[in-house]
GROMACS .gro file of C-alpha atoms in nm:
model
  409
    1UNK     CA    1 -12.031  -6.756  -5.861
    2UNK     CA    2 -11.812  -6.667  -5.560
    3UNK     CA    3 -11.945  -6.706  -5.209
    4UNK     CA    4 -11.902  -6.446  -4.935
    5UNK     CA    5 -11.728  -6.479  -4.603
    6UNK     CA    6 -11.900  -6.264  -4.337
    7UNK     CA    7 -11.761  -6.145  -4.007
    8UNK     CA    8 -11.950  -5.923  -3.762
    9UNK     CA    9 -11.704  -5.660  -3.653
   10UNK     CA   10 -11.856  -5.410  -3.415
   11UNK     CA   11 -12.179  -5.254  -3.291
   12UNK     CA   12 -12.202  -4.881  -3.225
   13UNK     CA   13 -12.465  -4.690  -3.028
   14UNK     CA   14 -12.649  -4.457  -3.269
   15UNK     CA   15 -12.958  -4.387  -3.059
   16UNK     CA   16 -12.893  -4.011  -3.069
   17UNK     CA   17 -12.906  -4.025  -3.451
   18UNK     CA   18 -13.232  -4.224  -3.430
   19UNK     CA   19 -13.392  -3.957  -3.210
   20UNK     CA   20 -13.278  -3.680  -3.444
   21UNK     CA   21 -13.401  -3.879  -3.745
   22UNK     CA   22 -13.753  -3.931  -3.612
   23UNK     CA   23 -13.799  -3.608  -3.418
   24UNK     CA   24 -13.651  -3.376  -3.682
   25UNK     CA   25 -13.928  -3.412  -3.945
   26UNK     CA   26 -14.200  -3.351  -3.685
   27UNK     CA   27 -14.175  -2.977  -3.697
   28UNK     CA   28 -14.467  -2.756  -3.596
   29UNK     CA   29 -14.419  -2.501  -3.871
   30UNK     CA   30 -14.693  -2.615  -4.108
   31UNK     CA   31 -14.943  -2.557  -3.825
   32UNK     CA   32 -14.774  -2.227  -3.737
   33UNK     CA   33 -14.797  -2.109  -4.098
   34UNK     CA   34 -15.166  -2.202  -4.124
   35UNK     CA   35 -15.245  -2.029  -3.794
   36UNK     CA   36 -15.051  -1.717  -3.891
   37UNK     CA   37 -15.229  -1.689  -4.226
   38UNK     CA   38 -15.571  -1.738  -4.064
   39UNK     CA   39 -15.495  -1.469  -3.805
   40UNK     CA   40 -15.353  -1.234  -4.069
   41UNK     CA   41 -15.655  -1.278  -4.295
   42UNK     CA   42 -15.894  -1.230  -4.002
   43UNK     CA   43 -15.710  -0.914  -3.898
   44UNK     CA   44 -15.715  -0.784  -4.256
   45UNK     CA   45 -16.093  -0.836  -4.287
   46UNK     CA   46 -16.174  -0.701  -3.941
   47UNK     CA   47 -15.962  -0.386  -3.973
   48UNK     CA   48 -16.077  -0.318  -4.330
   49UNK     CA   49 -16.445  -0.347  -4.234
   50UNK     CA   50 -16.393  -0.130  -3.924
   51UNK     CA   51 -16.214   0.144  -4.117
   52UNK     CA   52 -16.474   0.140  -4.392
   53UNK     CA   53 -16.794   0.109  -4.183
   54UNK     CA   54 -16.710   0.298  -3.865
   55UNK     CA   55 -16.435   0.539  -3.967
   56UNK     CA   56 -16.594   0.611  -4.305
   57UNK     CA   57 -16.281   0.568  -4.508
   58UNK     CA   58 -16.295   0.473  -4.875
   59UNK     CA   59 -16.252   0.105  -4.970
   60UNK     CA   60 -15.897   0.134  -5.105
   61UNK     CA   61 -15.771   0.313  -4.796
   62UNK     CA   62 -15.944   0.060  -4.568
   63UNK     CA   63 -15.776  -0.227  -4.752
   64UNK     CA   64 -15.432  -0.068  -4.719
   65UNK     CA   65 -15.481  -0.013  -4.346
   66UNK     CA   66 -15.599  -0.375  -4.307
   67UNK     CA   67 -15.293  -0.497  -4.495
   68UNK     CA   68 -15.067  -0.288  -4.272
   69UNK     CA   69 -15.204  -0.483  -3.973
   70UNK     CA   70 -15.183  -0.827  -4.137
   71UNK     CA   71 -14.857  -0.827  -4.334
   72UNK     CA   72 -14.611  -0.768  -4.043
   73UNK     CA   73 -14.731  -1.085  -3.870
   74UNK     CA   74 -14.662  -1.293  -4.182
   75UNK     CA   75 -14.323  -1.129  -4.236
   76UNK     CA   76 -14.217  -1.203  -3.878
   77UNK     CA   77 -14.331  -1.568  -3.895
   78UNK     CA   78 -14.167  -1.644  -4.231
   79UNK     CA   79 -13.847  -1.455  -4.145
   80UNK     CA   80 -13.816  -1.646  -3.816
   81UNK     CA   81 -13.855  -1.976  -4.000
   82UNK     CA   82 -13.602  -1.876  -4.267
   83UNK     CA   83 -13.339  -1.767  -4.014
   84UNK     CA   84 -13.376  -2.034  -3.747
   85UNK     CA   85 -13.523  -2.349  -3.899
   86UNK     CA   86 -13.416  -2.363  -4.262
   87UNK     CA   87 -13.098  -2.550  -4.369
   88UNK     CA   88 -12.801  -2.370  -4.225
   89UNK     CA   89 -12.999  -2.228  -3.930
   90UNK     CA   90 -12.900  -2.303  -3.570
   91UNK     CA   91 -13.153  -2.585  -3.522
   92UNK     CA   92 -13.063  -2.745  -3.854
   93UNK     CA   93 -12.694  -2.722  -3.763
   94UNK     CA   94 -12.766  -2.873  -3.423
   95UNK     CA   95 -12.945  -3.171  -3.581
   96UNK     CA   96 -12.671  -3.212  -3.841
   97UNK     CA   97 -12.412  -3.214  -3.561
   98UNK     CA   98 -12.590  -3.514  -3.405
   99UNK     CA   99 -12.556  -3.715  -3.727
  100UNK     CA  100 -12.193  -3.612  -3.767
  101UNK     CA  101 -12.110  -3.720  -3.411
  102UNK     CA  102 -12.274  -4.059  -3.473
  103UNK     CA  103 -12.087  -4.090  -3.804
  104UNK     CA  104 -11.762  -4.008  -3.625
  105UNK     CA  105 -11.822  -4.289  -3.377
  106UNK     CA  106 -11.890  -4.534  -3.660
  107UNK     CA  107 -11.580  -4.428  -3.853
  108UNK     CA  108 -11.364  -4.452  -3.540
  109UNK     CA  109 -11.501  -4.795  -3.451
  110UNK     CA  110 -11.444  -4.915  -3.808
  111UNK     CA  111 -11.082  -4.798  -3.804
  112UNK     CA  112 -11.022  -4.953  -3.461
  113UNK     CA  113 -11.161  -5.286  -3.583
  114UNK     CA  114 -10.936  -5.278  -3.889
  115UNK     CA  115 -11.208  -5.221  -4.149
  116UNK     CA  116 -11.135  -5.038  -4.474
  117UNK     CA  117 -11.179  -4.663  -4.454
  118UNK     CA  118 -11.550  -4.579  -4.496
  119UNK     CA  119 -11.682  -4.291  -4.703
  120UNK     CA  120 -11.814  -4.034  -4.453
  121UNK     CA  121 -12.084  -3.904  -4.690
  122UNK     CA  122 -12.220  -4.258  -4.733
  123UNK     CA  123 -12.228  -4.311  -4.357
  124UNK     CA  124 -12.417  -3.982  -4.310
  125UNK     CA  125 -12.671  -4.080  -4.577
  126UNK     CA  126 -12.732  -4.408  -4.395
  127UNK     CA  127 -12.778  -4.237  -4.058
  128UNK     CA  128 -13.019  -3.975  -4.196
  129UNK     CA  129 -13.233  -4.222  -4.396
  130UNK     CA  130 -13.534  -4.367  -4.216
  131UNK     CA  131 -13.505  -4.690  -4.412
  132UNK     CA  132 -13.364  -4.834  -4.732
  133UNK     CA  133 -13.701  -4.901  -4.894
  134UNK     CA  134 -13.935  -5.196  -4.845
  135UNK     CA  135 -13.791  -5.539  -4.771
  136UNK     CA  136 -13.895  -5.742  -5.079
  137UNK     CA  137 -14.156  -6.008  -5.017
  138UNK     CA  138 -14.253  -5.911  -4.663
  139UNK     CA  139 -14.591  -5.764  -4.755
  140UNK     CA  140 -14.881  -6.006  -4.730
  141UNK     CA  141 -15.232  -5.972  -4.875
  142UNK     CA  142 -15.182  -5.607  -4.958
  143UNK     CA  143 -15.023  -5.522  -4.625
  144UNK     CA  144 -14.730  -5.288  -4.589
  145UNK     CA  145 -14.380  -5.420  -4.652
  146UNK     CA  146 -14.137  -5.412  -4.361
  147UNK     CA  147 -13.871  -5.144  -4.384
  148UNK     CA  148 -13.526  -5.254  -4.493
  149UNK     CA  149 -13.259  -5.132  -4.249
  150UNK     CA  150 -12.948  -5.264  -4.423
  151UNK     CA  151 -12.698  -5.064  -4.629
  152UNK     CA  152 -12.385  -5.147  -4.828
  153UNK     CA  153 -12.157  -4.863  -4.719
  154UNK     CA  154 -11.928  -4.715  -4.985
  155UNK     CA  155 -11.557  -4.714  -4.912
  156UNK     CA  156 -11.333  -4.411  -4.932
  157UNK     CA  157 -11.174  -4.419  -5.276
  158UNK     CA  158 -11.378  -4.725  -5.377
  159UNK     CA  159 -11.065  -4.938  -5.422
  160UNK     CA  160 -11.134  -5.246  -5.211
  161UNK     CA  161 -11.293  -5.579  -5.291
  162UNK     CA  162 -11.447  -5.592  -4.946
  163UNK     CA  163 -11.792  -5.460  -4.859
  164UNK     CA  164 -11.891  -5.312  -4.525
  165UNK     CA  165 -12.258  -5.364  -4.441
  166UNK     CA  166 -12.442  -5.148  -4.187
  167UNK     CA  167 -12.754  -5.282  -4.014
  168UNK     CA  168 -12.964  -5.078  -3.776
  169UNK     CA  169 -13.091  -5.279  -3.478
  170UNK     CA  170 -13.330  -5.196  -3.195
  171UNK     CA  171 -13.665  -5.017  -3.180
  172UNK     CA  172 -13.600  -4.649  -3.105
  173UNK     CA  173 -13.881  -4.456  -2.948
  174UNK     CA  174 -14.088  -4.459  -2.634
  175UNK     CA  175 -14.079  -4.802  -2.473
  176UNK     CA  176 -13.835  -4.941  -2.733
  177UNK     CA  177 -13.473  -5.045  -2.716
  178UNK     CA  178 -13.193  -4.803  -2.810
  179UNK     CA  179 -13.075  -4.812  -3.169
  180UNK     CA  180 -12.742  -4.977  -3.246
  181UNK     CA  181 -12.568  -4.992  -3.582
  182UNK     CA  182 -12.384  -5.315  -3.659
  183UNK     CA  183 -12.093  -5.307  -3.902
  184UNK     CA  184 -12.020  -5.632  -4.084
  185UNK     CA  185 -11.723  -5.699  -4.309
  186UNK     CA  186 -11.799  -5.902  -4.621
  187UNK     CA  187 -11.498  -6.042  -4.807
  188UNK     CA  188 -11.546  -6.228  -5.137
  189UNK     CA  189 -11.399  -6.575  -5.142
  190UNK     CA  190 -11.334  -6.674  -5.504
  191UNK     CA  191 -11.434  -7.031  -5.581
  192UNK     CA  192 -11.249  -7.250  -5.827
  193UNK     CA  193 -11.384  -7.248  -6.180
  194UNK     CA  194 -11.644  -7.525  -6.217
  195UNK     CA  195 -11.594  -7.799  -6.474
  196UNK     CA  196 -11.748  -7.748  -6.816
  197UNK     CA  197 -12.126  -7.764  -6.796
  198UNK     CA  198 -12.311  -8.035  -6.981
  199UNK     CA  199 -12.517  -7.768  -7.157
  200UNK     CA  200 -12.299  -7.472  -7.260
  201UNK     CA  201 -12.441  -7.120  -7.246
  202UNK     CA  202 -12.582  -7.020  -7.585
  203UNK     CA  203 -12.402  -6.758  -7.789
  204UNK     CA  204 -12.596  -6.443  -7.862
  205UNK     CA  205 -12.671  -6.415  -8.235
  206UNK     CA  206 -12.615  -6.039  -8.247
  207UNK     CA  207 -12.262  -6.033  -8.107
  208UNK     CA  208 -11.923  -6.173  -8.197
  209UNK     CA  209 -11.876  -6.336  -7.856
  210UNK     CA  210 -12.075  -6.421  -7.547
  211UNK     CA  211 -11.773  -6.419  -7.314
  212UNK     CA  212 -11.842  -6.225  -6.996
  213UNK     CA  213 -11.637  -5.911  -6.944
  214UNK     CA  214 -11.601  -5.752  -6.600
  215UNK     CA  215 -11.654  -5.377  -6.583
  216UNK     CA  216 -11.396  -5.197  -6.374
  217UNK     CA  217 -11.460  -4.846  -6.238
  218UNK     CA  218 -11.165  -4.614  -6.189
  219UNK     CA  219 -11.076  -4.248  -6.161
  220UNK     CA  220 -10.844  -4.080  -6.408
  221UNK     CA  221 -10.647  -3.757  -6.385
  222UNK     CA  222 -10.642  -3.727  -6.765
  223UNK     CA  223 -10.932  -3.565  -6.956
  224UNK     CA  224 -11.164  -3.817  -7.116
  225UNK     CA  225 -11.420  -3.778  -7.398
  226UNK     CA  226 -11.768  -3.687  -7.279
  227UNK     CA  227 -11.894  -4.008  -7.445
  228UNK     CA  228 -11.658  -4.234  -7.248
  229UNK     CA  229 -11.826  -4.515  -7.055
  230UNK     CA  230 -11.873  -4.410  -6.694
  231UNK     CA  231 -12.095  -4.408  -6.386
  232UNK     CA  232 -12.198  -4.087  -6.210
  233UNK     CA  233 -12.123  -3.735  -6.320
  234UNK     CA  234 -12.317  -3.583  -6.611
  235UNK     CA  235 -12.439  -3.776  -6.919
  236UNK     CA  236 -12.356  -3.690  -7.279
  237UNK     CA  237 -12.688  -3.616  -7.453
  238UNK     CA  238 -12.828  -3.448  -7.769
  239UNK     CA  239 -12.894  -3.076  -7.740
  240UNK     CA  240 -13.272  -3.119  -7.769
  241UNK     CA  241 -13.288  -3.398  -7.509
  242UNK     CA  242 -13.514  -3.357  -7.204
  243UNK     CA  243 -13.429  -3.499  -6.863
  244UNK     CA  244 -13.650  -3.800  -6.768
  245UNK     CA  245 -13.892  -3.750  -6.477
  246UNK     CA  246 -14.028  -4.013  -6.239
  247UNK     CA  247 -14.402  -4.054  -6.299
  248UNK     CA  248 -14.458  -4.131  -5.929
  249UNK     CA  249 -14.267  -3.838  -5.776
  250UNK     CA  250 -14.255  -3.596  -6.073
  251UNK     CA  251 -13.888  -3.548  -5.988
  252UNK     CA  252 -13.577  -3.586  -6.210
  253UNK     CA  253 -13.431  -3.936  -6.224
  254UNK     CA  254 -13.069  -3.988  -6.121
  255UNK     CA  255 -12.813  -4.050  -6.396
  256UNK     CA  256 -12.661  -4.391  -6.333
  257UNK     CA  257 -12.434  -4.489  -6.622
  258UNK     CA  258 -12.351  -4.445  -6.988
  259UNK     CA  259 -12.193  -4.736  -7.176
  260UNK     CA  260 -12.033  -4.739  -7.520
  261UNK     CA  261 -12.195  -5.032  -7.699
  262UNK     CA  262 -12.156  -5.127  -8.065
  263UNK     CA  263 -12.124  -4.775  -8.200
  264UNK     CA  264 -12.390  -4.626  -7.971
  265UNK     CA  265 -12.402  -4.475  -7.625
  266UNK     CA  266 -12.655  -4.643  -7.394
  267UNK     CA  267 -12.748  -4.425  -7.094
  268UNK     CA  268 -12.946  -4.539  -6.789
  269UNK     CA  269 -13.140  -4.333  -6.534
  270UNK     CA  270 -13.310  -4.455  -6.214
  271UNK     CA  271 -13.532  -4.253  -5.977
  272UNK     CA  272 -13.356  -4.202  -5.644
  273UNK     CA  273 -13.576  -3.922  -5.510
  274UNK     CA  274 -13.715  -4.132  -5.223
  275UNK     CA  275 -13.580  -4.486  -5.274
  276UNK     CA  276 -13.833  -4.761  -5.217
  277UNK     CA  277 -14.145  -4.547  -5.268
  278UNK     CA  278 -14.166  -4.594  -5.645
  279UNK     CA  279 -14.124  -4.904  -5.864
  280UNK     CA  280 -13.783  -4.800  -5.997
  281UNK     CA  281 -13.687  -5.170  -6.032
  282UNK     CA  282 -13.957  -5.222  -6.300
  283UNK     CA  283 -13.850  -5.131  -6.657
  284UNK     CA  284 -14.208  -5.031  -6.746
  285UNK     CA  285 -14.297  -4.836  -6.430
  286UNK     CA  286 -14.195  -4.490  -6.550
  287UNK     CA  287 -13.956  -4.464  -6.254
  288UNK     CA  288 -13.648  -4.539  -6.465
  289UNK     CA  289 -13.538  -4.473  -6.823
  290UNK     CA  290 -13.272  -4.573  -7.076
  291UNK     CA  291 -13.170  -4.410  -7.403
  292UNK     CA  292 -12.964  -4.496  -7.709
  293UNK     CA  293 -12.762  -4.205  -7.852
  294UNK     CA  294 -12.527  -4.183  -8.147
  295UNK     CA  295 -12.182  -4.047  -8.071
  296UNK     CA  296 -12.231  -3.729  -8.276
  297UNK     CA  297 -12.339  -3.385  -8.164
  298UNK     CA  298 -12.362  -3.472  -7.795
  299UNK     CA  299 -12.306  -3.228  -7.508
  300UNK     CA  300 -12.285  -3.271  -7.133
  301UNK     CA  301 -12.631  -3.237  -6.979
  302UNK     CA  302 -12.703  -2.947  -6.746
  303UNK     CA  303 -12.827  -3.035  -6.397
  304UNK     CA  304 -13.208  -3.074  -6.402
  305UNK     CA  305 -13.433  -2.853  -6.193
  306UNK     CA  306 -13.693  -3.001  -5.962
  307UNK     CA  307 -14.044  -2.883  -6.060
  308UNK     CA  308 -14.135  -2.861  -5.695
  309UNK     CA  309 -13.818  -2.725  -5.546
  310UNK     CA  310 -13.749  -2.791  -5.180
  311UNK     CA  311 -13.604  -2.483  -5.010
  312UNK     CA  312 -13.560  -2.688  -4.691
  313UNK     CA  313 -13.334  -2.937  -4.869
  314UNK     CA  314 -13.125  -2.769  -5.143
  315UNK     CA  315 -12.878  -3.059  -5.128
  316UNK     CA  316 -13.084  -3.380  -5.138
  317UNK     CA  317 -12.927  -3.710  -5.031
  318UNK     CA  318 -12.993  -3.851  -5.379
  319UNK     CA  319 -12.926  -3.568  -5.631
  320UNK     CA  320 -13.007  -3.630  -6.001
  321UNK     CA  321 -12.639  -3.569  -6.084
  322UNK     CA  322 -12.384  -3.726  -5.851
  323UNK     CA  323 -12.084  -3.500  -5.791
  324UNK     CA  324 -11.857  -3.805  -5.814
  325UNK     CA  325 -11.796  -4.008  -6.130
  326UNK     CA  326 -11.581  -4.302  -6.235
  327UNK     CA  327 -11.474  -4.419  -6.580
  328UNK     CA  328 -11.544  -4.777  -6.685
  329UNK     CA  329 -11.293  -5.021  -6.831
  330UNK     CA  330 -11.308  -5.394  -6.897
  331UNK     CA  331 -11.130  -5.717  -6.800
  332UNK     CA  332 -11.218  -6.040  -6.981
  333UNK     CA  333 -11.318  -6.347  -6.777
  334UNK     CA  334 -11.272  -6.691  -6.933
  335UNK     CA  335 -11.390  -7.027  -6.807
  336UNK     CA  336 -11.033  -7.160  -6.769
  337UNK     CA  337 -10.853  -6.838  -6.684
  338UNK     CA  338 -10.627  -6.860  -6.379
  339UNK     CA  339 -10.638  -6.489  -6.296
  340UNK     CA  340 -10.896  -6.339  -6.068
  341UNK     CA  341 -11.041  -6.042  -6.259
  342UNK     CA  342 -11.131  -5.859  -5.939
  343UNK     CA  343 -10.773  -5.893  -5.814
  344UNK     CA  344 -10.641  -5.764  -6.146
  345UNK     CA  345 -10.870  -5.462  -6.127
  346UNK     CA  346 -10.775  -5.401  -5.765
  347UNK     CA  347 -10.406  -5.405  -5.854
  348UNK     CA  348 -10.474  -5.152  -6.132
  349UNK     CA  349 -10.651  -4.914  -5.891
  350UNK     CA  350 -11.000  -5.007  -6.009
  351UNK     CA  351 -11.301  -5.169  -5.847
  352UNK     CA  352 -11.549  -5.415  -5.990
  353UNK     CA  353 -11.850  -5.220  -6.119
  354UNK     CA  354 -12.048  -5.485  -6.306
  355UNK     CA  355 -12.043  -5.697  -6.620
  356UNK     CA  356 -12.037  -5.614  -6.988
  357UNK     CA  357 -12.185  -5.852  -7.245
  358UNK     CA  358 -12.229  -6.225  -7.219
  359UNK     CA  359 -12.515  -6.371  -7.016
  360UNK     CA  360 -12.643  -6.154  -6.729
  361UNK     CA  361 -12.587  -6.292  -6.380
  362UNK     CA  362 -12.936  -6.253  -6.234
  363UNK     CA  363 -12.992  -6.205  -5.861
  364UNK     CA  364 -13.351  -6.325  -5.901
  365UNK     CA  365 -13.528  -6.468  -6.207
  366UNK     CA  366 -13.451  -6.376  -6.569
  367UNK     CA  367 -13.631  -6.049  -6.656
  368UNK     CA  368 -13.479  -5.974  -6.996
  369UNK     CA  369 -13.714  -5.729  -7.177
  370UNK     CA  370 -13.866  -5.874  -7.492
  371UNK     CA  371 -13.664  -5.797  -7.805
  372UNK     CA  372 -13.366  -5.643  -7.625
  373UNK     CA  373 -13.014  -5.778  -7.574
  374UNK     CA  374 -12.807  -5.755  -7.259
  375UNK     CA  375 -12.558  -5.467  -7.255
  376UNK     CA  376 -12.422  -5.448  -6.902
  377UNK     CA  377 -12.495  -5.477  -6.531
  378UNK     CA  378 -12.402  -5.206  -6.282
  379UNK     CA  379 -12.323  -5.280  -5.918
  380UNK     CA  380 -12.448  -5.042  -5.650
  381UNK     CA  381 -12.121  -5.034  -5.457
  382UNK     CA  382 -11.870  -4.804  -5.631
  383UNK     CA  383 -12.081  -4.486  -5.605
  384UNK     CA  384 -12.343  -4.603  -5.356
  385UNK     CA  385 -12.641  -4.632  -5.593
  386UNK     CA  386 -12.958  -4.738  -5.414
  387UNK     CA  387 -13.064  -5.062  -5.584
  388UNK     CA  388 -13.210  -5.216  -5.269
  389UNK     CA  389 -13.022  -5.471  -5.058
  390UNK     CA  390 -12.697  -5.564  -5.239
  391UNK     CA  391 -12.873  -5.478  -5.565
  392UNK     CA  392 -12.761  -5.458  -5.925
  393UNK     CA  393 -12.896  -5.271  -6.229
  394UNK     CA  394 -12.927  -5.437  -6.571
  395UNK     CA  395 -12.913  -5.240  -6.897
  396UNK     CA  396 -13.049  -5.371  -7.231
  397UNK     CA  397 -13.058  -5.239  -7.587
  398UNK     CA  398 -13.129  -5.342  -7.946
  399UNK     CA  399 -12.935  -5.051  -8.096
  400UNK     CA  400 -13.242  -4.827  -8.128
  401UNK     CA  401 -13.413  -4.848  -7.790
  402UNK     CA  402 -13.303  -4.942  -7.440
  403UNK     CA  403 -13.434  -5.041  -7.097
  404UNK     CA  404 -13.301  -5.064  -6.743
  405UNK     CA  405 -13.419  -5.256  -6.436
  406UNK     CA  406 -13.266  -5.367  -6.107
  407UNK     CA  407 -13.285  -5.659  -5.869
  408UNK     CA  408 -13.171  -5.712  -5.512
  409UNK     CA  409 -13.138  -5.998  -5.265
   0.00000   0.00000   0.00000
């Protein structure tokens, strides 16, 4: 296990982003809509009764006159909201400009300090998010967990062994201190291979070898089969397959990875609709899913449709299908090998994406599902998956069924 050398690089003022983040969602339009509908309904009833009782019109005519008084108010209110306040309107653009200015300051400070080039989309997601889910273990006696304000920022191109961590500091708001975002550079320091253990790791009975194999993620300009191992993009699925939904949010889960494994394709999905508000780390929570497919008759899945639909957010921060994808390859790690697998992958234009086979390297305690064997682990870094703080997903299968869970520090 390699340790990590940390170095705090720079702190950037992001208080303007904090104000936009907390003031933006407090919009008065729900109350405006309710008031407008109450007034419109009251006008409809009052005018209809007046026309029927005092002007002696028939009921149908009275209703139409009442509607003519009520409908324009609703049209004006909803049209104003659609033009001004919906995504793409002037106020939405103004708020988005605040986040982009803050992201620009962070990117400039990172370049000035000599950090690897950060992915702008990942920085914007961090600035817009209120938190990164609950900090594990901080709740006590049923109390609320503290919010986690720490993100592993993805790098542009995903081709570096370093990790840039963003931490939000301060208490924005009335009477609080301005928000600052601290960027920290984390560089792996590879330790020498330890001497042979007194008790060797057991070999798995269902496989030819228990040697650990590093998964490397890379991008290719050449077409690849739809069943190739990869993270992100669209999964290869049977034609009759239905997209898994999170039982907590009733929203489509996000496709994480598909891995070729002993003649099957093991695919993993994790809910990312509102990270931290459902138990997506638990394999039995209904907030994640894993499938075992044969390699025959598969097609690329179409993007799922949200049953709720959010016209205010047609491009969610955590879409079920990531627009980016990376293929997965392998590099074998041996106990006495002199080569650093991560360095080999880096030289080949790849980045470490996890582990395939062998014994899983648990962040916390062993949570292997009963009856299933370890397939692979997936790191959050290459595509910015939200697996908590420096988290990792673990995929298991017995050839007929599969499961996925994740752990974090």
